[in-house]
Coordinates of C-alpha atoms in Angstrom, one line a residue:
X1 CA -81.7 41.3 -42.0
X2 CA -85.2 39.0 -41.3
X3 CA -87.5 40.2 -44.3
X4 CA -91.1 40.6 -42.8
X5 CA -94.1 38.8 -43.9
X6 CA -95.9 39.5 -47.4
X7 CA -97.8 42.9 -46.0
X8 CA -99.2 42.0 -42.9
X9 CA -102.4 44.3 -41.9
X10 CA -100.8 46.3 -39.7
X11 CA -97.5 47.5 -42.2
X12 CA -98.9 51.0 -42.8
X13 CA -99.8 51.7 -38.4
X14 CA -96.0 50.3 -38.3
X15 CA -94.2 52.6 -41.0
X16 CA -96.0 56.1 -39.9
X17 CA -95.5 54.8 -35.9
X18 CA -91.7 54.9 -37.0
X19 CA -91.8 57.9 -38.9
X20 CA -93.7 59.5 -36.3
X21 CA -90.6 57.8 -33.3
X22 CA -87.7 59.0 -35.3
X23 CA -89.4 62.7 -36.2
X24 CA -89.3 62.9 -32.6
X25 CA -85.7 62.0 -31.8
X26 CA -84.7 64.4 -35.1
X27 CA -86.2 67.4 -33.2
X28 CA -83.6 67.3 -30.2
X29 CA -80.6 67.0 -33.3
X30 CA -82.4 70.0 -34.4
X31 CA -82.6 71.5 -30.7
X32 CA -86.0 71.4 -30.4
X33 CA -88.1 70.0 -27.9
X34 CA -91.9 68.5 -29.3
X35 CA -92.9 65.1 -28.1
X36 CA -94.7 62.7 -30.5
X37 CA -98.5 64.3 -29.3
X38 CA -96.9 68.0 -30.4
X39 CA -95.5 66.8 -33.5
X40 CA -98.7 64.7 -34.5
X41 CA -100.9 67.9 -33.7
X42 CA -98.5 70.0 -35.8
X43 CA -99.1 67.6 -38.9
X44 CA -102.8 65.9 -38.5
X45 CA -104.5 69.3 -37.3
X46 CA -102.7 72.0 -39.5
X47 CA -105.8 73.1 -41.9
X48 CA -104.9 71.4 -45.8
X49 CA -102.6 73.7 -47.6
X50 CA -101.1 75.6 -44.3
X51 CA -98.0 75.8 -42.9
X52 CA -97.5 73.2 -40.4
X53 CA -94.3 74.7 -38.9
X54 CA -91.3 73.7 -38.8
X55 CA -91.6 70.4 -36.8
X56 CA -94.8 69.5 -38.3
X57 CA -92.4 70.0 -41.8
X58 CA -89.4 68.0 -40.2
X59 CA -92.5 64.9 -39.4
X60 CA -93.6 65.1 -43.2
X61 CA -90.4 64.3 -43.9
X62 CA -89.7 61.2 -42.4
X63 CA -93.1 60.2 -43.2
X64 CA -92.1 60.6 -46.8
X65 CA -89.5 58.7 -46.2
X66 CA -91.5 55.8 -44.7
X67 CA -93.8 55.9 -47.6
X68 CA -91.8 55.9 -50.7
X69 CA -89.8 53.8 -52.6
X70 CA -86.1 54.1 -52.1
X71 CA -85.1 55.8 -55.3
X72 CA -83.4 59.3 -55.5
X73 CA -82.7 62.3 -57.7
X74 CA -82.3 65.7 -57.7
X75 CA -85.8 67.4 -58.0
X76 CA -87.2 65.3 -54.5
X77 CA -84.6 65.6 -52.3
X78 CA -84.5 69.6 -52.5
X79 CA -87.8 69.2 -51.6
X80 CA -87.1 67.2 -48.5
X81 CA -84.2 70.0 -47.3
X82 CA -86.7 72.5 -47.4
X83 CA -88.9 70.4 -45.0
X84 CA -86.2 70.4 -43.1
X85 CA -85.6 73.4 -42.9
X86 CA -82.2 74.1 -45.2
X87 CA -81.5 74.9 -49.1
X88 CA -79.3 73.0 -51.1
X89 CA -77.4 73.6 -54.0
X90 CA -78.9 71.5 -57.0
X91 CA -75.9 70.7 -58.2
X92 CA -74.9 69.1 -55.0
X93 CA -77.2 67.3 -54.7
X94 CA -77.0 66.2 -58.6
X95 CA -73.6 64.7 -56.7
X96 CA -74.8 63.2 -54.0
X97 CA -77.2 61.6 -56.0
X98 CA -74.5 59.9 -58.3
X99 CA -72.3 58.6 -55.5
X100 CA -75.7 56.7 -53.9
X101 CA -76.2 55.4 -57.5
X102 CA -72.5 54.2 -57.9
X103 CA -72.7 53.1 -54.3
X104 CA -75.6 51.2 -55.5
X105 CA -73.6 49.4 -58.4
X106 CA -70.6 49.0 -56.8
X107 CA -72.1 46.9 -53.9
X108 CA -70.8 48.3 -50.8
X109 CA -72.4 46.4 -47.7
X110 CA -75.6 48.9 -46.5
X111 CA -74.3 50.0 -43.5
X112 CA -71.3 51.0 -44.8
X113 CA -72.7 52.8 -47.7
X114 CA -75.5 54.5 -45.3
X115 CA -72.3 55.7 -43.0
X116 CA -70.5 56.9 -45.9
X117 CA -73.3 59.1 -47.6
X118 CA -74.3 60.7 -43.9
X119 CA -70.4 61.7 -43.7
X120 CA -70.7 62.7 -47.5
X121 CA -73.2 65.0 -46.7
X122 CA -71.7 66.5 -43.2
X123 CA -68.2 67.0 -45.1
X124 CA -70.1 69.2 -47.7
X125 CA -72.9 70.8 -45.1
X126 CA -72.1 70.9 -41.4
X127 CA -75.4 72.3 -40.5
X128 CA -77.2 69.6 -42.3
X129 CA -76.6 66.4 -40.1
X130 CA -80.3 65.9 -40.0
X131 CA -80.4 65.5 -43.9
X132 CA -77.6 63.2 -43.3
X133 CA -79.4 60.8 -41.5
X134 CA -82.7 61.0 -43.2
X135 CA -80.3 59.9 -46.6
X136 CA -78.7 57.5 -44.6
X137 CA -82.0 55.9 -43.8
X138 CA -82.7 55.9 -47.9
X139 CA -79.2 54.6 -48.8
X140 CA -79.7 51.3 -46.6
X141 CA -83.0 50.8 -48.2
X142 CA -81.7 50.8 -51.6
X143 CA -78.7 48.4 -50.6
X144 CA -80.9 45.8 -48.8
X145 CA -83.6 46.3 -51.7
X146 CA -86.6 47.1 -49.9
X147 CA -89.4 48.1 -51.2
X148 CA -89.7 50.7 -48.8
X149 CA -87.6 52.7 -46.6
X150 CA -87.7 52.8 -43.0
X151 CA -86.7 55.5 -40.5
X152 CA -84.2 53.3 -38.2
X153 CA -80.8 54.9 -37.8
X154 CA -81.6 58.8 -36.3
X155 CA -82.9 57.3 -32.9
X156 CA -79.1 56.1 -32.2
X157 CA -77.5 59.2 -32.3
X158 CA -77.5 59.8 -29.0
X159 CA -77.1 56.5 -27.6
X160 CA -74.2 55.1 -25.9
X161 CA -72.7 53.8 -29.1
X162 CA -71.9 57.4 -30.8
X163 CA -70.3 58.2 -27.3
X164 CA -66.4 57.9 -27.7
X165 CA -66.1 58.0 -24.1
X166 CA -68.5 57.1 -21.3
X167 CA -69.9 61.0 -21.1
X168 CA -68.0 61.8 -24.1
X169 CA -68.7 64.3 -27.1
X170 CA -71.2 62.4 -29.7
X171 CA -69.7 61.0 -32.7
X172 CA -70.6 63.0 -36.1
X173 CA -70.8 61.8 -39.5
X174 CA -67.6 61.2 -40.8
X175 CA -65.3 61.2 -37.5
X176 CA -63.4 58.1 -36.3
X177 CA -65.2 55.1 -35.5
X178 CA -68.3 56.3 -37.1
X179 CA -68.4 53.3 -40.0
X180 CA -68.1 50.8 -36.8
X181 CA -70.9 52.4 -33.9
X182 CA -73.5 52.4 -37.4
X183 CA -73.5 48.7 -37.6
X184 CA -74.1 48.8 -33.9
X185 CA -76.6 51.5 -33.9
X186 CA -78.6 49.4 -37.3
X187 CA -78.6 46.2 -34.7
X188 CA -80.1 47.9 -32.0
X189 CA -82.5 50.3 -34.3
X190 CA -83.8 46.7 -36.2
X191 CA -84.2 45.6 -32.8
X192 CA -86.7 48.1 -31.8
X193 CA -88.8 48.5 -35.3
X194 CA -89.1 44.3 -34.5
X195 CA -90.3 44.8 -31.0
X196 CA -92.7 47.4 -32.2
X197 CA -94.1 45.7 -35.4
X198 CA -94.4 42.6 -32.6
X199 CA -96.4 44.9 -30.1
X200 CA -98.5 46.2 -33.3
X201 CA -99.4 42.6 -34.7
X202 CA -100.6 41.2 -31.0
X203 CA -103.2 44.8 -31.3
X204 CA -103.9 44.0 -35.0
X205 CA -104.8 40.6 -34.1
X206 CA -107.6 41.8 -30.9
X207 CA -108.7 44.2 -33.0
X208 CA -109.4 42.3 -36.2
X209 CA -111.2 39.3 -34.1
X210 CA -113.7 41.9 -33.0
X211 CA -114.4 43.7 -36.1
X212 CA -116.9 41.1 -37.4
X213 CA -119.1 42.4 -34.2
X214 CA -118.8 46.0 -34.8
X215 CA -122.1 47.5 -36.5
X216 CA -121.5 50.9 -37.1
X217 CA -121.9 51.8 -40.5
X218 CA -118.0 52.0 -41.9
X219 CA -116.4 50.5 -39.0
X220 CA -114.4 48.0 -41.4
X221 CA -112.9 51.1 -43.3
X222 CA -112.0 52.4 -40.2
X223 CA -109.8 49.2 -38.7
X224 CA -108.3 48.8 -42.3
X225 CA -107.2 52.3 -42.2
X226 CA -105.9 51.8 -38.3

């Protein structure tokens, strides 16, 4: 996949508009129904220390995602179930972490490795798909060796390419096919995170032409931070 320029201005505005994207498509796999404005509310206005809810949890997540690097153990990943609103077993996850790392050292091609450790994780927890795709996310990081993850893969799990049939039931984790509509579904997810980071760099670019004319006292801090 095309490796993007050396941190461009804009990287940060592009990783949390992501997070903030695929947050929003996770809440209908969780059957809920907040839009990008209730789940930003839920995170940016809940007081420091305070319960933002369950969605505003389910946000954090994928926000964590977008912000660390792609390693894993034990100890973090319980902590991102409980944001999203499940417990694990730690010795489950003790597992799931070894396969990643022998996935990892064995080289498996990412997409195949992400599709395998979403299944890996349904097989063992059928109420836990939407862990499944947040690891998934991780997994393909670590294979293409990014310095970051990005959220890319939950957006497609209702498009036309996890459909078996047109109208057809959705495919899962770990049922036929699955392996082969991933690839697709990283294609057209890539596809979109480019078209965004595109739409963000043309803004970047206005907005960093007329911060040299902007007076008020910590309007650079501001742009750098937008």
């Amino acid at each position: 996949m095309t490796r993007l320029p050396a941190q461009p201005a804009w990287v940060g505005a592009w990783r949390q508009r992501l997070a903030l994207k695929y947050a929003t498509a996770s809440m209908r796999l969780a059957g809920r129904a907040e839009d990008e404005a209730a789940l930003r509310d839920a995170r940016q206005l809940c007081p420091t220390g305070a319960d933002p809810g369950l969605a505003g949890a389910i946000f954090g997540a994928w926000r964590q995602l977008a912000l660390q690097p792609p390693g894993v153990s034990a100890d973090p990943l319980a902590k991102v179930t409980e944001m999203l609103g499940f417990a694990w077993d730690d010795e489950a996850l003790a597992d799931l972490c070894a396969a990643i790392d022998y996935q990892v050292r064995a080289g498996w091609p990412a997409p195949f490795a992400a599709a395998a450790i979403a299944a890996r994780v349904v097989a063992m927890r059928p109420d836990a798909e939407l862990f499944a795709w947040w690891l998934a996310d991780l997994v393909l990081a670590q294979n293409l060796r990014w310095p970051r993850p990005l959220p890319l893969l939950i957006a497609q799990a209702f498009a036309p390419a996890f459909r078996a049939d047109a109208g057809g039931k959705r495919i899962r984790p770990g049922e036929k096919s699955f392996e082969r509509v991933v690839c697709v579904a990283l294609v057209a997810a890539a596809a979109d995170a480019c078209r965004l980071a595109s739409d963000l760099s043309r803004r970047a670019e206005k907005l960093l032409a007329v911060a040299p004319k902007l007076r008020a006292k910590g309007a650079g801090d501001v742009i750098s931070c937008s």
